mmCIF file of C-alpha atoms and ligand atoms in Angstrom:
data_model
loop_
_atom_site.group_PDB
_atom_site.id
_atom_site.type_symbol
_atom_site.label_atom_id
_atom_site.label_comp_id
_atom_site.label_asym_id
_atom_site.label_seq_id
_atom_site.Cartn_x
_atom_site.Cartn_y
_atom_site.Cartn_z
ATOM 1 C CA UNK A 4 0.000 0.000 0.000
ATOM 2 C CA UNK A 5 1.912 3.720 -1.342
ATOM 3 C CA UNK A 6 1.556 6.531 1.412
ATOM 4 C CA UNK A 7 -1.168 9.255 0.078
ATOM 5 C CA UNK A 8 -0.008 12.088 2.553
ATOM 6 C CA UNK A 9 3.435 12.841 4.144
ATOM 7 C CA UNK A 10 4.293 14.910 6.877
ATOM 8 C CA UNK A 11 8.295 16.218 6.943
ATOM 9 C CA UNK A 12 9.344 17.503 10.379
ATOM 10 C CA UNK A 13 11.665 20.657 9.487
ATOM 11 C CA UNK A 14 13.736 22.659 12.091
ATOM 12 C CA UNK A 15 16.028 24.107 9.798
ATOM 13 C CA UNK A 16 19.303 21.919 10.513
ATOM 14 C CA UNK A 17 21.130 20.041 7.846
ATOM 15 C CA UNK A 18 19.490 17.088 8.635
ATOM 16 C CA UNK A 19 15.417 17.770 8.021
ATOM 17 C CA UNK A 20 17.243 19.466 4.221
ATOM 18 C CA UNK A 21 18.130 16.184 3.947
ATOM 19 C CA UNK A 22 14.823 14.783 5.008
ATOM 20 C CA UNK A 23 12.806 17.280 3.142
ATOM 21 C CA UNK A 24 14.395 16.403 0.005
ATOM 22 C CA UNK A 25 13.683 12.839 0.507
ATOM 23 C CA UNK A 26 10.013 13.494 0.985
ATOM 24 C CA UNK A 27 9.719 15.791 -1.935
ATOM 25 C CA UNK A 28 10.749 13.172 -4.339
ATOM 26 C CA UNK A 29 8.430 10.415 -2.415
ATOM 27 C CA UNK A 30 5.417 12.733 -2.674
ATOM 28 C CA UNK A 31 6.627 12.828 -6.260
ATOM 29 C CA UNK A 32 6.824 9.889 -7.163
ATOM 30 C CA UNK A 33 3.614 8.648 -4.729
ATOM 31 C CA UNK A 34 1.542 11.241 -6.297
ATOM 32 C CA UNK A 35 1.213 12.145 -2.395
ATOM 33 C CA UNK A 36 0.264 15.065 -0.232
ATOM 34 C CA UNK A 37 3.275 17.046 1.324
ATOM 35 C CA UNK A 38 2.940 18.532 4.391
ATOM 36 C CA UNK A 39 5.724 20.689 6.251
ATOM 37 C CA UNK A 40 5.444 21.288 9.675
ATOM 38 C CA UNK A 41 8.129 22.772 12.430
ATOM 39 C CA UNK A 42 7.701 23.571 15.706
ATOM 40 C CA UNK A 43 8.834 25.688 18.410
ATOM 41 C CA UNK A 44 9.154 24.554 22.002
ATOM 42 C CA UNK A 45 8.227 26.846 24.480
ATOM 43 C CA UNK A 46 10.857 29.151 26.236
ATOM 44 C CA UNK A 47 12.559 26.695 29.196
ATOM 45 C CA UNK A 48 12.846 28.669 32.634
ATOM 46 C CA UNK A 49 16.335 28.141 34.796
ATOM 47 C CA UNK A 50 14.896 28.453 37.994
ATOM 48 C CA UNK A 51 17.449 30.990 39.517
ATOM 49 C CA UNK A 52 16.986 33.484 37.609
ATOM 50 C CA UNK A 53 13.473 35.655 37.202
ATOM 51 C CA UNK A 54 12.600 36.443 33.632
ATOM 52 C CA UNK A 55 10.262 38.890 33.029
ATOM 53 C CA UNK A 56 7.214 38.179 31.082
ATOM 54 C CA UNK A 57 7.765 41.073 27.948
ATOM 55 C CA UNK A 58 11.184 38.941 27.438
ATOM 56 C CA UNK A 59 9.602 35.283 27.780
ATOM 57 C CA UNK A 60 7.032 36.382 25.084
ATOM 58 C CA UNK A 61 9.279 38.410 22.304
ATOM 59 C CA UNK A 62 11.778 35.371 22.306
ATOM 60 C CA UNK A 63 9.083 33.294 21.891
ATOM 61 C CA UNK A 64 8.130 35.550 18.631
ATOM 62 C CA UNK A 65 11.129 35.838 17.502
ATOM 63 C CA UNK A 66 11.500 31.794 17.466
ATOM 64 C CA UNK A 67 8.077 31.602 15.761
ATOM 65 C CA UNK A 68 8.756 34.380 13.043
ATOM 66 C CA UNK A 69 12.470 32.408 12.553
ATOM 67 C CA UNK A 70 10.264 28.842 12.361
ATOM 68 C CA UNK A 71 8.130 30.859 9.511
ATOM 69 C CA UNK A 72 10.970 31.521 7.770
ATOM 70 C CA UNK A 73 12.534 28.219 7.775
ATOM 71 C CA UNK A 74 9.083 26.978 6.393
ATOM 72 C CA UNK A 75 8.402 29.317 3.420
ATOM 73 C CA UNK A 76 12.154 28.448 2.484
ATOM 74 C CA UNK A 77 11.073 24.428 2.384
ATOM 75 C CA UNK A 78 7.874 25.453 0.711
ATOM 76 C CA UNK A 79 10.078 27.528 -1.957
ATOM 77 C CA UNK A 80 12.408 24.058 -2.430
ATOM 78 C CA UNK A 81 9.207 22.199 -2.851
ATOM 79 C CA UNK A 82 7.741 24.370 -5.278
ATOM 80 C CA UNK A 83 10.267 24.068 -7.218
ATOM 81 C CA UNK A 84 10.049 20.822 -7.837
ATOM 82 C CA UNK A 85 6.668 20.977 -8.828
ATOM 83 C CA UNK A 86 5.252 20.221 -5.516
ATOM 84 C CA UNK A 87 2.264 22.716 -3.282
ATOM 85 C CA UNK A 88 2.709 21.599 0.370
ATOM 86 C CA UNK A 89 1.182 22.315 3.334
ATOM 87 C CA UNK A 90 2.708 24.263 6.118
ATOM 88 C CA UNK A 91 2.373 24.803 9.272
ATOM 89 C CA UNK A 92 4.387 26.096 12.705
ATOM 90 C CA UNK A 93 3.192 24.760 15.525
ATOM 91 C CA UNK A 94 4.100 25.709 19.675
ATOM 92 C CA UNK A 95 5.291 22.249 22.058
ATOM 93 C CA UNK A 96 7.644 19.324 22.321
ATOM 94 C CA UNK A 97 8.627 18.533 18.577
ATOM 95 C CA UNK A 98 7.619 15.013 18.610
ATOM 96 C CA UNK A 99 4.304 15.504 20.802
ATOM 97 C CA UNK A 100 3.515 18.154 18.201
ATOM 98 C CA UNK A 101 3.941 16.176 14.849
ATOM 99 C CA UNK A 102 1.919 13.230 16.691
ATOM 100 C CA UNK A 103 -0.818 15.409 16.382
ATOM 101 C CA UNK A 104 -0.834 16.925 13.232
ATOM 102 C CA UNK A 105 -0.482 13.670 11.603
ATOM 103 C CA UNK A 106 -3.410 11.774 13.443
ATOM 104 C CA UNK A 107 -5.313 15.188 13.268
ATOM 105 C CA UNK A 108 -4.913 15.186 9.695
ATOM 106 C CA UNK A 109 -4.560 11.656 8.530
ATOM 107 C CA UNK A 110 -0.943 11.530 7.419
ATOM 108 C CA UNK A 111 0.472 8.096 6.740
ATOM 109 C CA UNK A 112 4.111 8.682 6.768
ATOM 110 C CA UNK A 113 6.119 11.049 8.851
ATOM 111 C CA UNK A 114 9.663 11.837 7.507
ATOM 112 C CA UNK A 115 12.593 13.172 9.619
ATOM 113 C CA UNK A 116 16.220 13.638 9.667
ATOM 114 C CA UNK A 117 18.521 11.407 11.820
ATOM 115 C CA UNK A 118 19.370 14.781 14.212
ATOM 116 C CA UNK A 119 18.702 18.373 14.313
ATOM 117 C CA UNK A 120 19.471 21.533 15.327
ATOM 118 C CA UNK A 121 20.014 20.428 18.962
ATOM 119 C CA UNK A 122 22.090 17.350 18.825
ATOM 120 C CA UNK A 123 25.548 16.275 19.783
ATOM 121 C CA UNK A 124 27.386 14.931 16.502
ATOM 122 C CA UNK A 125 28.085 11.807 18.522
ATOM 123 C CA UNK A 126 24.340 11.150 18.978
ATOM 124 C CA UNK A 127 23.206 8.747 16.130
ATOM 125 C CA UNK A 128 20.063 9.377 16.415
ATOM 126 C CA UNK A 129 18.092 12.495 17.653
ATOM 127 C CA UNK A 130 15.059 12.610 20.972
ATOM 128 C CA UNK A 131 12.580 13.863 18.427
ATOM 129 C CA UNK A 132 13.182 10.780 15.680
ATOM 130 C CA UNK A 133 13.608 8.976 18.510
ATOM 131 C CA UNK A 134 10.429 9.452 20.087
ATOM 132 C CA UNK A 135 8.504 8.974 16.801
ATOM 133 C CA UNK A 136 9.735 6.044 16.079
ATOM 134 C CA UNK A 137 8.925 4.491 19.470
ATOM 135 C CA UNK A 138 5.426 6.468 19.444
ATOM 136 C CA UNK A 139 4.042 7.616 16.747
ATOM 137 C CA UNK A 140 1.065 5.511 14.724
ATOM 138 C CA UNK A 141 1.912 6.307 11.898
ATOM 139 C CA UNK A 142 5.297 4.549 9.850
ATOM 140 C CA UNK A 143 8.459 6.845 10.314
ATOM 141 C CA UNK A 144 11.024 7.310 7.974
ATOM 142 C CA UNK A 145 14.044 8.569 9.487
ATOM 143 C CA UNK A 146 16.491 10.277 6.410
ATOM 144 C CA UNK A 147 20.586 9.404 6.715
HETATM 145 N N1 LIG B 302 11.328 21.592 16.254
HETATM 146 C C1 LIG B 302 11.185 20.737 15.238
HETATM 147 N N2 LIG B 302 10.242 20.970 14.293
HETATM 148 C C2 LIG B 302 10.083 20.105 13.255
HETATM 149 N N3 LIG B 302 10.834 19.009 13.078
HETATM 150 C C3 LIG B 302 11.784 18.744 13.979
HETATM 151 C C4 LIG B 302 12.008 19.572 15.112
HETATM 152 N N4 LIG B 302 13.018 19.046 15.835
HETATM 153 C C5 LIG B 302 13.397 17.943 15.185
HETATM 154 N N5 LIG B 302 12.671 17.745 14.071
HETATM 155 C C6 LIG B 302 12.825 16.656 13.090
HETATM 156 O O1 LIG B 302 13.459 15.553 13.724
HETATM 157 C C7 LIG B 302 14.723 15.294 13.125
HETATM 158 C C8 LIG B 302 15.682 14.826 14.192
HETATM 159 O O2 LIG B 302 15.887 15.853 15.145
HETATM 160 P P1 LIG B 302 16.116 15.563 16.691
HETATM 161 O O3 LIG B 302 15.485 16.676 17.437
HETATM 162 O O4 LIG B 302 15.690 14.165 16.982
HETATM 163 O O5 LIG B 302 17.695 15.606 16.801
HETATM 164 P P2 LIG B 302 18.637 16.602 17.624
HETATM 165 O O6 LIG B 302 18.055 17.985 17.597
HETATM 166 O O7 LIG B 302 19.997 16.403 17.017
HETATM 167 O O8 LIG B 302 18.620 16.003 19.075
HETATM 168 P P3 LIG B 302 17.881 16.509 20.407
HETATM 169 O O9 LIG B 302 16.695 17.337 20.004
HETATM 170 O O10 LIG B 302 17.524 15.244 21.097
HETATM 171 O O11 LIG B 302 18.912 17.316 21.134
HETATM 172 C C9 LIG B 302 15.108 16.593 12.413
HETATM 173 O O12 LIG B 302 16.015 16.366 11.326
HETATM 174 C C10 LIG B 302 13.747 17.072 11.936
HETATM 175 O O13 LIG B 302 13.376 16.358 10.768
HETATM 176 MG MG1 LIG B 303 16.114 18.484 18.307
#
């Protein structure tokens, strides 16, 4: 059974180009739906120090307005190759997040790089792949 609608998790990092490419040319060749979603976790308090509220709320901004950046760029690369995706930012814990979207909107296959914009280079394989792999109900391909 081919995949009808595929759901790329980009952050940006060399590894999701990698993964985004992949899942262009599947949706390609599957004659498949493309959807690109990235998301941005919320801003993660150290507990010594007080933040106030005005700065909690423009870095979360700016993170969103650099996620919508990163997006229209992978919508641009998909367009080019003759492909209209979806996209969509979204606010949470990466993996949690693309759970959702692809039960909420009946993706099949979820495509992600081996790491990300967090990682150590040592780590073979990322929390967020990770995560999806062990979770998700959907297949997972995870891009080398
Ligand atoms: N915030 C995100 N939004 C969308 N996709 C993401 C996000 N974070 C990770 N991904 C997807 O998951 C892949 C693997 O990233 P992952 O987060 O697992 O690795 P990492 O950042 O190197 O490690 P960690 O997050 O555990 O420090 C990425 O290539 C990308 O496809
Ligand atoms: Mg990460």
């Amino acid at each position: 059974m081919a995949f009808k609608k595929l759901v790329v998790g980009y952050d940006g990092s060399e590894s999701s180009q990698k993964a985004l490419e992949k899942a262009i040319a599947l949706a390609k060749e599957l004659n498949a739906e493309l959807h690109i979603v990235g998301v941005v976790r919320p801003f993660e308090f150290a507990a010594i120090d007080y933040i106030p509220p005005e700065e909690i709320e423009e870095y979360e901004k700016e993170e969103i307005s650099k996620e919508e950046k990163y997006l229209s760029e992978a919508k641009k690369i998909a367009e080019e190759k003759g492909i209209e995706p979806f996209t969509k930012v979204m606010e949470g814990e990466p993996a949690e997040e693309l759970m959702s979207y692809a039960d909420e909107n009946g993706c099949d296959l979820i495509v992600v790089g081996h790491r990300g914009v967090g990682g150590f280079k040592r780590m073979l394989l990322g929390s967020t792949a990770n995560n999806l792999v062990k979770y998700a109900n959907q297949s997972v391909l995870v891009v080398k």
